mmCIF file of C-alpha atoms in Angstrom:
data_model
loop_
_atom_site.group_PDB
_atom_site.id
_atom_site.type_symbol
_atom_site.label_atom_id
_atom_site.label_comp_id
_atom_site.label_asym_id
_atom_site.label_seq_id
_atom_site.Cartn_x
_atom_site.Cartn_y
_atom_site.Cartn_z
ATOM 1 C CA MET A 1 -35.627 218.815 38.489
ATOM 2 C CA GLY A 2 -48.030 222.566 39.511
ATOM 3 C CA ALA A 3 -51.284 221.456 41.452
ATOM 4 C CA ILE A 4 -51.928 217.769 41.470
ATOM 5 C CA VAL A 5 -52.974 216.544 37.724
ATOM 6 C CA ASN A 6 -54.237 213.115 36.778
ATOM 7 C CA ARG A 7 -52.014 211.745 33.752
ATOM 8 C CA ALA A 8 -52.685 208.472 31.386
ATOM 9 C CA LYS A 9 -49.291 207.068 32.711
ATOM 10 C CA PRO A 10 -47.138 207.560 35.481
ATOM 11 C CA TYR A 11 -43.984 209.235 35.743
ATOM 12 C CA GLN A 12 -42.212 210.560 38.474
ATOM 13 C CA ALA A 13 -41.295 214.129 39.602
ATOM 14 C CA LEU A 14 -37.528 214.659 40.299
ATOM 15 C CA SER A 15 -38.740 216.111 44.227
ATOM 16 C CA ALA A 16 -40.116 214.683 47.725
ATOM 17 C CA GLN A 17 -41.992 211.314 48.226
ATOM 18 C CA SER A 18 -45.909 212.008 48.479
ATOM 19 C CA SER A 19 -48.401 208.923 48.946
ATOM 20 C CA TYR A 20 -47.020 207.253 45.527
ATOM 21 C CA LYS A 21 -43.660 204.745 44.811
ATOM 22 C CA SER A 22 -40.322 207.012 45.479
ATOM 23 C CA GLY A 23 -37.500 205.947 43.054
ATOM 24 C CA LEU A 24 -35.219 205.848 45.678
ATOM 25 C CA ALA A 25 -36.799 206.475 49.258
ATOM 26 C CA MET A 26 -36.308 203.037 50.348
ATOM 27 C CA ASP A 27 -34.318 202.116 54.047
ATOM 28 C CA ARG A 28 -30.752 201.431 52.106
ATOM 29 C CA ARG A 29 -27.537 203.105 53.183
ATOM 30 C CA LEU A 30 -26.110 205.747 50.907
ATOM 31 C CA SER A 31 -22.991 204.411 49.640
ATOM 32 C CA PHE A 32 -21.550 207.996 49.615
ATOM 33 C CA PHE A 33 -22.717 209.020 52.920
ATOM 34 C CA PRO A 34 -22.094 206.026 55.290
ATOM 35 C CA ALA A 35 -24.045 206.967 58.462
ATOM 36 C CA MET A 36 -26.753 208.475 56.848
ATOM 37 C CA LYS A 37 -30.017 206.528 56.306
ATOM 38 C CA LEU A 38 -32.913 207.643 53.862
ATOM 39 C CA PHE A 39 -36.030 208.465 56.070
ATOM 40 C CA LEU A 40 -39.677 209.507 55.365
ATOM 41 C CA LEU A 41 -40.479 213.619 54.810
ATOM 42 C CA THR A 42 -42.142 215.713 57.588
ATOM 43 C CA LEU A 43 -45.891 216.583 56.809
ATOM 44 C CA SER A 44 -45.054 219.768 56.174
ATOM 45 C CA VAL A 45 -42.151 219.121 53.503
ATOM 46 C CA ALA A 46 -44.123 216.659 51.840
ATOM 47 C CA CYS A 47 -47.042 219.015 51.615
ATOM 48 C CA ALA A 48 -44.882 221.690 49.834
ATOM 49 C CA LEU A 49 -43.042 219.706 47.698
ATOM 50 C CA VAL A 50 -46.170 217.674 47.143
ATOM 51 C CA ALA A 51 -47.839 220.761 45.139
ATOM 52 C CA ALA A 52 -45.481 220.281 41.979
ATOM 53 C CA THR A 53 -45.818 217.201 41.847
ATOM 54 C CA PRO A 54 -48.308 215.397 39.544
ATOM 55 C CA ALA A 55 -49.963 212.369 41.216
ATOM 56 C CA ASN A 56 -48.540 209.857 39.162
ATOM 57 C CA ARG A 57 -44.841 210.893 39.402
ATOM 58 C CA THR A 58 -42.433 210.259 42.001
ATOM 59 C CA SER A 59 -40.024 211.854 44.286
ATOM 60 C CA LEU A 60 -36.763 212.012 42.341
ATOM 61 C CA LEU A 61 -34.868 214.017 45.731
ATOM 62 C CA PRO A 62 -34.128 211.193 47.964
ATOM 63 C CA GLN A 63 -34.074 212.122 51.404
ATOM 64 C CA VAL A 64 -31.039 211.632 54.259
ATOM 65 C CA THR A 65 -30.039 211.882 57.727
ATOM 66 C CA ILE A 66 -26.902 213.888 57.873
ATOM 67 C CA SER A 67 -24.598 213.126 59.892
ATOM 68 C CA GLU A 68 -22.201 215.813 61.390
ATOM 69 C CA THR A 69 -19.239 215.078 58.472
ATOM 70 C CA PRO A 70 -21.056 213.614 55.605
ATOM 71 C CA GLU A 71 -18.191 211.961 53.334
ATOM 72 C CA GLY A 72 -18.044 211.194 50.206
ATOM 73 C CA ARG A 73 -29.293 207.118 39.608
ATOM 74 C CA ILE A 74 -28.214 208.647 36.914
ATOM 75 C CA VAL A 75 -29.591 205.261 35.755
ATOM 76 C CA LEU A 76 -26.840 203.144 33.587
ATOM 77 C CA GLY A 77 -24.384 206.102 33.148
ATOM 78 C CA TYR A 78 -20.904 205.924 33.072
ATOM 79 C CA PRO A 79 -18.574 207.793 35.881
ATOM 80 C CA ALA A 80 -17.933 211.080 34.675
ATOM 81 C CA PRO A 81 -14.154 211.809 33.937
ATOM 82 C CA GLU A 82 -12.786 214.818 36.331
ATOM 83 C CA GLY A 83 -13.395 218.202 34.839
ATOM 84 C CA LYS A 84 -16.466 216.737 32.611
ATOM 85 C CA ALA A 85 -18.858 218.542 33.938
ATOM 86 C CA PRO A 86 -17.963 221.730 35.852
ATOM 87 C CA TYR A 87 -20.640 223.515 35.892
ATOM 88 C CA ILE A 88 -22.903 221.044 38.143
ATOM 89 C CA VAL A 89 -22.893 221.417 41.861
ATOM 90 C CA GLY A 90 -24.548 219.003 44.154
ATOM 91 C CA LEU A 91 -27.440 220.197 46.686
ATOM 92 C CA LEU A 92 -27.963 219.139 49.709
ATOM 93 C CA ILE A 93 -31.766 220.869 50.667
ATOM 94 C CA ARG A 94 -32.357 221.709 54.484
ATOM 95 C CA THR A 95 -34.951 221.893 56.648
ATOM 96 C CA ASP A 96 -34.543 224.133 59.775
ATOM 97 C CA GLY A 97 -34.488 221.829 63.133
ATOM 98 C CA SER A 98 -34.195 218.758 61.102
ATOM 99 C CA ASN A 99 -31.278 216.440 60.743
ATOM 100 C CA GLY A 100 -32.470 215.380 57.537
ATOM 101 C CA ALA A 101 -32.034 217.000 53.808
ATOM 102 C CA ALA A 102 -33.109 216.120 49.808
ATOM 103 C CA VAL A 103 -30.480 215.339 47.348
ATOM 104 C CA GLY A 104 -30.504 217.160 44.142
ATOM 105 C CA ALA A 105 -28.297 219.181 41.819
ATOM 106 C CA GLY A 106 -27.849 222.647 39.895
ATOM 107 C CA THR A 107 -25.915 224.315 37.681
ATOM 108 C CA ILE A 108 -23.330 227.178 37.573
ATOM 109 C CA ILE A 109 -24.243 229.635 35.005
ATOM 110 C CA ALA A 110 -22.069 232.447 36.607
ATOM 111 C CA ASN A 111 -19.701 233.485 39.705
ATOM 112 C CA ASN A 112 -22.817 234.342 42.116
ATOM 113 C CA TRP A 113 -25.477 232.059 40.278
ATOM 114 C CA VAL A 114 -26.881 228.883 40.261
ATOM 115 C CA LEU A 115 -29.871 227.320 38.283
ATOM 116 C CA THR A 116 -31.949 224.702 39.335
ATOM 117 C CA ALA A 117 -35.530 223.261 39.999
ATOM 118 C CA ALA A 118 -37.931 225.326 41.776
ATOM 119 C CA HIS A 119 -38.718 222.321 43.975
ATOM 120 C CA CYS A 120 -35.460 221.910 44.982
ATOM 121 C CA LEU A 121 -35.960 225.137 46.946
ATOM 122 C CA THR A 122 -38.705 224.913 49.425
ATOM 123 C CA THR A 123 -37.133 224.300 52.292
ATOM 124 C CA ASP A 124 -34.998 226.597 54.549
ATOM 125 C CA SER A 125 -31.344 226.675 53.269
ATOM 126 C CA VAL A 126 -29.014 224.406 50.511
ATOM 127 C CA ASP A 127 -25.474 223.347 51.107
ATOM 128 C CA ILE A 128 -24.460 223.553 47.982
ATOM 129 C CA HIS A 129 -21.044 221.726 46.775
ATOM 130 C CA TYR A 130 -18.923 222.635 44.131
ATOM 131 C CA GLY A 131 -15.789 220.833 41.868
ATOM 132 C CA SER A 132 -17.505 217.322 43.138
ATOM 133 C CA ASN A 133 -16.780 214.293 41.228
ATOM 134 C CA TRP A 134 -16.538 211.664 44.490
ATOM 135 C CA GLY A 135 -19.481 211.672 46.619
ATOM 136 C CA TRP A 136 -19.643 215.295 47.862
ATOM 137 C CA ASN A 137 -15.898 215.642 48.785
ATOM 138 C CA GLY A 138 -15.661 218.628 46.494
ATOM 139 C CA ALA A 139 -13.248 221.825 46.477
ATOM 140 C CA PHE A 140 -15.631 223.513 48.473
ATOM 141 C CA SER A 141 -18.807 224.111 49.761
ATOM 142 C CA HIS A 142 -21.396 226.888 50.256
ATOM 143 C CA ASN A 143 -24.440 227.348 52.518
ATOM 144 C CA VAL A 144 -26.767 229.528 51.383
ATOM 145 C CA ARG A 145 -30.319 230.460 53.333
ATOM 146 C CA ARG A 146 -33.804 230.946 51.690
ATOM 147 C CA ASP A 147 -33.773 234.578 51.019
ATOM 148 C CA ASN A 148 -31.156 234.004 48.183
ATOM 149 C CA PHE A 149 -33.856 231.751 46.659
ATOM 150 C CA ILE A 150 -35.861 232.667 43.392
ATOM 151 C CA SER A 151 -38.431 230.606 42.261
ATOM 152 C CA HIS A 152 -40.743 230.982 39.321
ATOM 153 C CA PRO A 153 -43.644 232.709 40.466
ATOM 154 C CA ASP A 154 -45.993 230.926 38.369
ATOM 155 C CA TRP A 155 -44.445 227.421 39.849
ATOM 156 C CA PRO A 156 -46.421 225.359 41.384
ATOM 157 C CA SER A 157 -49.583 226.738 40.426
ATOM 158 C CA GLN A 158 -48.711 225.798 36.497
ATOM 159 C CA ALA A 159 -47.552 222.717 35.068
ATOM 160 C CA GLY A 160 -43.552 223.355 33.355
ATOM 161 C CA LYS A 161 -42.574 226.722 35.525
ATOM 162 C CA ASP A 162 -39.972 223.952 37.237
ATOM 163 C CA ILE A 163 -37.325 226.517 37.568
ATOM 164 C CA GLY A 164 -35.583 228.542 39.978
ATOM 165 C CA LEU A 165 -32.393 230.713 40.694
ATOM 166 C CA ILE A 166 -29.973 230.657 44.060
ATOM 167 C CA ARG A 167 -27.888 233.672 44.318
ATOM 168 C CA THR A 168 -24.189 232.484 46.075
ATOM 169 C CA PRO A 169 -21.091 234.111 47.463
ATOM 170 C CA HIS A 170 -18.512 234.845 44.455
ATOM 171 C CA VAL A 171 -17.134 231.749 43.190
ATOM 172 C CA ASP A 172 -14.019 231.696 41.089
ATOM 173 C CA PHE A 173 -13.641 229.756 38.115
ATOM 174 C CA ASN A 174 -10.985 226.743 37.388
ATOM 175 C CA ASN A 175 -10.880 223.524 35.280
ATOM 176 C CA LEU A 176 -13.324 221.684 38.378
ATOM 177 C CA VAL A 177 -15.611 224.731 38.801
ATOM 178 C CA ASN A 178 -16.787 226.732 36.311
ATOM 179 C CA LYS A 179 -20.487 228.076 34.425
ATOM 180 C CA ILE A 180 -22.091 226.832 31.477
ATOM 181 C CA PRO A 181 -23.391 229.113 28.819
ATOM 182 C CA LEU A 182 -27.164 229.823 28.532
ATOM 183 C CA PRO A 183 -28.624 229.292 24.919
ATOM 184 C CA SER A 184 -28.542 232.983 23.305
ATOM 185 C CA PHE A 185 -31.588 235.218 22.846
ATOM 186 C CA SER A 186 -31.581 234.616 19.561
ATOM 187 C CA GLU A 187 -31.906 230.684 19.979
ATOM 188 C CA GLU A 188 -35.018 231.331 22.348
ATOM 189 C CA ASN A 189 -37.722 229.426 19.940
ATOM 190 C CA GLU A 190 -35.550 226.649 19.503
ATOM 191 C CA ARG A 191 -37.203 223.549 20.650
ATOM 192 C CA PHE A 192 -33.608 221.412 20.407
ATOM 193 C CA GLN A 193 -35.499 218.329 18.770
ATOM 194 C CA ASP A 194 -32.915 215.417 17.968
ATOM 195 C CA THR A 195 -30.190 217.306 19.482
ATOM 196 C CA TRP A 196 -27.730 215.174 21.133
ATOM 197 C CA CYS A 197 -26.955 216.374 25.243
ATOM 198 C CA VAL A 198 -25.117 214.985 28.650
ATOM 199 C CA ALA A 199 -27.254 214.898 31.499
ATOM 200 C CA CYS A 200 -25.281 214.483 34.740
ATOM 201 C CA GLY A 201 -25.805 213.626 38.673
ATOM 202 C CA TRP A 202 -25.419 211.685 41.636
ATOM 203 C CA GLY A 203 -29.056 210.216 42.038
ATOM 204 C CA GLY A 204 -30.214 206.903 42.146
ATOM 205 C CA MET A 205 -28.481 204.012 39.816
ATOM 206 C CA ASP A 206 -30.189 200.703 38.643
ATOM 207 C CA ASN A 207 -29.140 199.277 41.870
ATOM 208 C CA GLY A 208 -31.271 201.749 43.548
ATOM 209 C CA ASP A 209 -28.622 203.621 45.283
ATOM 210 C CA LEU A 210 -27.347 207.226 45.150
ATOM 211 C CA ALA A 211 -24.161 207.261 43.315
ATOM 212 C CA ASP A 212 -20.561 208.156 44.407
ATOM 213 C CA TRP A 213 -19.128 209.419 41.289
ATOM 214 C CA LEU A 214 -20.948 211.603 39.214
ATOM 215 C CA GLN A 215 -22.679 209.750 36.632
ATOM 216 C CA CYS A 216 -23.681 211.073 33.076
ATOM 217 C CA ILE A 217 -25.900 209.800 30.608
ATOM 218 C CA ASP A 218 -26.260 210.387 26.658
ATOM 219 C CA VAL A 219 -29.341 211.504 25.390
ATOM 220 C CA GLN A 220 -31.695 212.603 22.828
ATOM 221 C CA ILE A 221 -34.322 215.328 23.236
ATOM 222 C CA ILE A 222 -37.281 214.279 21.549
ATOM 223 C CA SER A 223 -40.734 215.791 20.487
ATOM 224 C CA ASN A 224 -43.131 216.805 22.970
ATOM 225 C CA SER A 225 -46.007 214.626 21.044
ATOM 226 C CA GLU A 226 -43.885 211.864 21.607
ATOM 227 C CA CYS A 227 -43.327 212.485 25.149
ATOM 228 C CA GLU A 228 -47.374 212.977 25.674
ATOM 229 C CA SER A 229 -47.861 209.572 23.539
ATOM 230 C CA ALA A 230 -46.026 208.067 27.035
ATOM 231 C CA TYR A 231 -47.709 210.143 29.759
ATOM 232 C CA GLY A 232 -50.650 211.721 28.307
ATOM 233 C CA SER A 233 -49.715 215.374 28.523
ATOM 234 C CA VAL A 234 -46.660 217.372 28.802
ATOM 235 C CA SER A 235 -46.466 221.093 29.131
ATOM 236 C CA GLY A 236 -44.888 222.896 26.378
ATOM 237 C CA ASN A 237 -42.677 224.260 28.947
ATOM 238 C CA ASP A 238 -41.290 220.921 29.254
ATOM 239 C CA MET A 239 -38.961 219.395 27.164
ATOM 240 C CA CYS A 240 -38.309 215.019 26.939
ATOM 241 C CA THR A 241 -35.856 212.491 26.354
ATOM 242 C CA ARG A 242 -36.020 209.605 24.870
ATOM 243 C CA GLN A 243 -35.175 206.480 27.256
ATOM 244 C CA SER A 244 -32.911 204.095 25.023
ATOM 245 C CA ASP A 245 -31.682 200.252 26.910
ATOM 246 C CA GLY A 246 -32.689 201.528 30.322
ATOM 247 C CA ARG A 247 -30.789 204.760 30.449
ATOM 248 C CA SER A 248 -32.661 208.063 32.317
ATOM 249 C CA VAL A 249 -32.270 210.461 35.148
ATOM 250 C CA CYS A 250 -33.471 209.350 38.679
ATOM 251 C CA GLY A 251 -33.268 209.990 42.466
ATOM 252 C CA GLY A 252 -31.311 212.615 43.229
ATOM 253 C CA ASP A 253 -30.547 214.362 39.935
ATOM 254 C CA SER A 254 -33.549 217.134 40.408
ATOM 255 C CA GLY A 255 -31.928 220.626 39.361
ATOM 256 C CA GLY A 256 -29.301 219.237 37.214
ATOM 257 C CA PRO A 257 -28.428 220.250 34.235
ATOM 258 C CA LEU A 258 -28.967 219.004 30.509
ATOM 259 C CA VAL A 259 -26.105 220.005 28.167
ATOM 260 C CA THR A 260 -26.028 220.038 23.915
ATOM 261 C CA HIS A 261 -23.069 217.906 22.828
ATOM 262 C CA ASP A 262 -22.359 220.535 20.212
ATOM 263 C CA ASN A 263 -21.409 224.424 21.126
ATOM 264 C CA ALA A 264 -21.947 223.220 25.301
ATOM 265 C CA ARG A 265 -24.980 225.184 26.498
ATOM 266 C CA LEU A 266 -27.505 224.571 29.447
ATOM 267 C CA VAL A 267 -30.725 223.728 27.313
ATOM 268 C CA GLY A 268 -32.934 221.917 30.227
ATOM 269 C CA VAL A 269 -33.608 221.652 34.208
ATOM 270 C CA ILE A 270 -33.648 217.835 35.550
ATOM 271 C CA THR A 271 -37.491 217.379 36.973
ATOM 272 C CA PHE A 272 -39.473 214.378 36.323
ATOM 273 C CA ALA A 273 -38.603 210.478 34.693
ATOM 274 C CA SER A 274 -40.945 207.480 34.619
ATOM 275 C CA VAL A 275 -41.600 205.594 37.547
ATOM 276 C CA GLY A 276 -38.821 202.881 38.269
ATOM 277 C CA CYS A 277 -36.721 205.668 36.263
ATOM 278 C CA HIS A 278 -36.488 202.746 33.378
ATOM 279 C CA ASN A 279 -39.760 203.022 31.376
ATOM 280 C CA GLY A 280 -40.276 206.218 29.848
ATOM 281 C CA PRO A 281 -38.873 209.825 28.675
ATOM 282 C CA SER A 282 -37.116 211.923 31.084
ATOM 283 C CA GLY A 283 -38.170 215.594 31.480
ATOM 284 C CA TYR A 284 -36.648 218.964 31.970
ATOM 285 C CA THR A 285 -37.666 222.421 32.340
ATOM 286 C CA ARG A 286 -37.079 223.935 28.968
ATOM 287 C CA VAL A 287 -35.091 226.760 29.935
ATOM 288 C CA THR A 288 -35.138 228.908 26.027
ATOM 289 C CA ASP A 289 -38.709 229.391 27.991
ATOM 290 C CA TYR A 290 -37.059 231.423 30.485
ATOM 291 C CA LEU A 291 -34.299 233.530 29.000
ATOM 292 C CA GLY A 292 -35.927 236.875 29.757
ATOM 293 C CA TRP A 293 -36.856 235.748 33.502
ATOM 294 C CA ILE A 294 -33.209 234.724 34.254
ATOM 295 C CA ARG A 295 -31.987 237.619 32.830
ATOM 296 C CA ASP A 296 -34.301 240.022 35.035
ATOM 297 C CA HIS A 297 -33.235 238.348 37.936
ATOM 298 C CA THR A 298 -29.429 237.804 36.876
ATOM 299 C CA GLY A 299 -28.412 240.004 34.268
ATOM 300 C CA ILE A 300 -26.907 237.357 32.095
ATOM 301 C CA SER A 301 -27.747 236.897 28.485
ATOM 302 C CA TYR A 302 -26.172 235.909 25.654
#
C-alpha cells in the first residue's frame, strides 16, 4: 500500500526493495506460483519505487518471475471464507520487456475503478485478478496499461500521498466480485480512532511465503500520536492500526483495503508495516482525506 526520510524507528513500506531489508525479498519459491522465484528489482524499477519509500521502511511488493501460466503475509491472519471480501483484487505489477512482476492488491470502488497505492502504479501495466480467494485462480482478469493509472500528483514528493486509481474495463458484480463503498463526505474529518476493521491480502505469512489463500486480520485503528511513538513521525494523511499478537500486513499486501467492521466502508489503503512485519503498527493512506480527489477523477461520492 515521499523522498527518503529519516525516521526514529524502522518500518517498511509495502513497495519495492531497496538497500534495506525486504520482508519477502528472499530466494524462496512462491507457494501459489510453483514455477516462480523471487528476484531482485532492476535498477530503474527500484529507483522509481524507492522515491516513495523512507529509508527505514522495507519493501512489501515482493518481486516474482512470471511463468507463462501462473497457478494458483498477512502475518498470522485467518483464511477468508469465499465471498468475504469480494471487493479485493490481486495485482501483478509488470514492466515491459521483463518477465518479472511485483505482487500487490487493490480495491474495487466502482464497476470500472480500482483504488490502490500509488507505489503500485510505477510500471507499465498491471494484471488485475478479480474474485480470487485461492492464489490467482479468480473469476477473470484484465491487463490494464499505465495510461489508465492516476497517481496522486503530490506523490512521491510528499508523505501520506500514496494513493492511486486504475481505470478498468467495465466489470459486472456478483457474490464474488463487488465494490465496497467509500466513506461519505459527512465523514471527511472522521479519524476513525479505535474503530475495528478488517485488512485482507495475499502477502507474506509468518513463515515468509506468500499466501495461497486470501488471508484477513482484524485490527483496531489507533491515534497518529501512538503510531508516532513507534516510528518517530507519521503524516496526518496516514492512519495506523495496532500490532497485536504478531498480526500485521506484510509483503504483497500493498494497495489493499482496510474496511470497517460496522457499516462496511473503505477507510484505508495498505502502504507500510514495521520491518519484519511483527514489531510495530501497520500503516495506511487515509481515504477520507482523498474523497474530493477520488470524486474529481471518478465521479464517485457518497
